[in-house]
Amino acid sequence: MQLSHVQCEQYRRDGYLIFPELFSRAELAMLRDELARVAEINSEAVIRERTGAVLSVFRVHDMASATASAPYTTLQGMPCFLEPARQVLGDRDLYIHHTKCNMKDAIEGAVWQWHQDYGSWRLDGIERPEMATFLVMLDDASEIGGCLYFLPGSHKQGRVEPVLDDKTTSYKLWCVPKQRLLEVMSELPEPVPVTGRAGTAVLFDCNLMHASGHNLSRHPRWHVYYVYNRCGNRPQDVPKPRPAWARGQDWQPIHPAFAG
Ligand code: SIN
Ligand code: MN
């Protein structure tokens, strides 16, 4: 799948693109079953909320991980993901920095405060913000269900020095400092809710400011994230590197799935 000129322009302007319902009901059911299975595994790649519910499962794409799952490994090289990622990053040789499945539970799934993903990935030793993420909605994403919100155009601010938030978000998250966020928000259009039917995918820039609210609905909100980086932008050494489930160490280029 190749992006059109208009889509590339839109990505550069807004920092994201939405692809409605890329996956069938049967594919989604299989991905959900697989995620439910790996979420039960006892591994440091499975992170829990304060309540004990599973918050995130990392490294589902990597066959070297206890949380590996074959369908999720295949997904990283699917042309509908890999080709647009190659286009927006201007490089054919990409690897996965990490995969993360966020399983926001009905009623319990909590807030992710405003942040830029590259706020933390720079701390992993990645020198340039030449990264993009594909999100797949495994469930319908609604506002009451704690969908993401994007601040369109905020990626053009570049990386804003983040602050560590270990109060609002269950997971320790490097967030945009409040004053700076308010300034940026006052200059840009209103944040947009990233809603969609299950199977919808979203490609977004690593400096795009985003957040999500509590899941107040009776439905779970499961989202899966594939983070693509250029092989030439692999992390440099840092004093205390995060484990391989957060800071991928397989820097070989991904091969397209089903290549002819
Ligand atoms: C994230 O931004 O890293 C996760 C937010 C979410 O899944 O709601
Ligand atoms: Mn994020």
Short mmCIF file of N, CA, C and O in Angstrom, two decimals, residues 4 11 16 22 52 57-58 95 101 126 139 142 155 158 180 200 211 217 223:
data_model
loop_
_atom_site.label_atom_id
_atom_site.label_comp_id
_atom_site.label_asym_id
_atom_site.label_seq_id
_atom_site.Cartn_x
_atom_site.Cartn_y
_atom_site.Cartn_z
N SER A 4 -0.62 8.25 -1.03
CA SER A 4 -0.71 9.23 -2.12
C SER A 4 0.05 10.49 -1.70
O SER A 4 0.38 10.68 -0.51
N TYR A 11 0.15 13.93 6.40
CA TYR A 11 0.99 13.40 7.48
C TYR A 11 1.98 14.47 7.94
O TYR A 11 2.17 14.69 9.14
N TYR A 16 -0.26 12.79 11.55
CA TYR A 16 -0.88 11.47 11.60
C TYR A 16 -1.78 11.21 10.40
O TYR A 16 -2.19 12.16 9.71
N LEU A 22 -8.94 -1.55 8.49
CA LEU A 22 -7.99 -2.31 7.64
C LEU A 22 -8.11 -3.81 7.85
O LEU A 22 -7.64 -4.58 7.04
N GLY A 52 -3.99 -4.15 39.47
CA GLY A 52 -3.63 -5.54 39.18
C GLY A 52 -4.03 -5.96 37.78
O GLY A 52 -3.54 -6.95 37.25
N VAL A 57 1.16 -5.14 27.33
CA VAL A 57 1.99 -6.30 27.00
C VAL A 57 2.96 -5.84 25.91
O VAL A 57 2.52 -5.35 24.87
N PHE A 58 4.24 -5.97 26.17
CA PHE A 58 5.26 -5.55 25.22
C PHE A 58 5.81 -6.76 24.45
O PHE A 58 5.67 -7.90 24.87
N TYR A 95 13.41 -1.15 11.44
CA TYR A 95 13.23 -2.23 12.42
C TYR A 95 12.20 -1.74 13.44
O TYR A 95 11.79 -0.57 13.43
N CYS A 101 0.99 -3.45 23.60
CA CYS A 101 -0.46 -3.64 23.52
C CYS A 101 -1.05 -3.06 24.79
O CYS A 101 -0.75 -3.54 25.90
N ILE A 126 18.26 7.15 21.09
CA ILE A 126 17.94 7.35 19.67
C ILE A 126 18.12 8.83 19.35
O ILE A 126 17.45 9.69 19.95
N ASP A 139 -10.48 -2.96 19.35
CA ASP A 139 -11.89 -2.73 19.69
C ASP A 139 -12.29 -1.39 19.07
O ASP A 139 -11.42 -0.59 18.72
N SER A 142 -13.80 4.81 21.41
CA SER A 142 -14.78 5.89 21.60
C SER A 142 -14.26 6.85 22.65
O SER A 142 -13.32 6.53 23.40
N HIS A 155 3.67 17.93 16.37
CA HIS A 155 4.98 17.30 16.09
C HIS A 155 5.98 18.33 15.59
O HIS A 155 7.18 18.14 15.73
N GLY A 158 8.97 19.87 17.58
CA GLY A 158 10.18 19.11 17.91
C GLY A 158 10.03 18.54 19.31
O GLY A 158 8.99 18.71 19.96
N ARG A 180 4.25 24.40 29.16
CA ARG A 180 4.59 24.32 27.73
C ARG A 180 3.41 23.75 26.94
O ARG A 180 3.07 24.23 25.85
N THR A 200 -9.42 -0.32 12.66
CA THR A 200 -8.85 0.94 12.15
C THR A 200 -7.39 1.05 12.58
O THR A 200 -7.04 0.65 13.69
N ALA A 211 -2.55 11.91 24.22
CA ALA A 211 -2.95 11.53 25.58
C ALA A 211 -4.19 10.67 25.44
O ALA A 211 -4.75 10.55 24.35
N SER A 217 -16.41 3.32 29.98
CA SER A 217 -17.44 2.51 29.32
C SER A 217 -17.43 1.08 29.86
O SER A 217 -16.54 0.69 30.62
N HIS A 223 -5.57 -1.51 22.30
CA HIS A 223 -4.84 -0.90 21.18
C HIS A 223 -3.45 -1.54 21.11
O HIS A 223 -2.83 -1.78 22.16
#
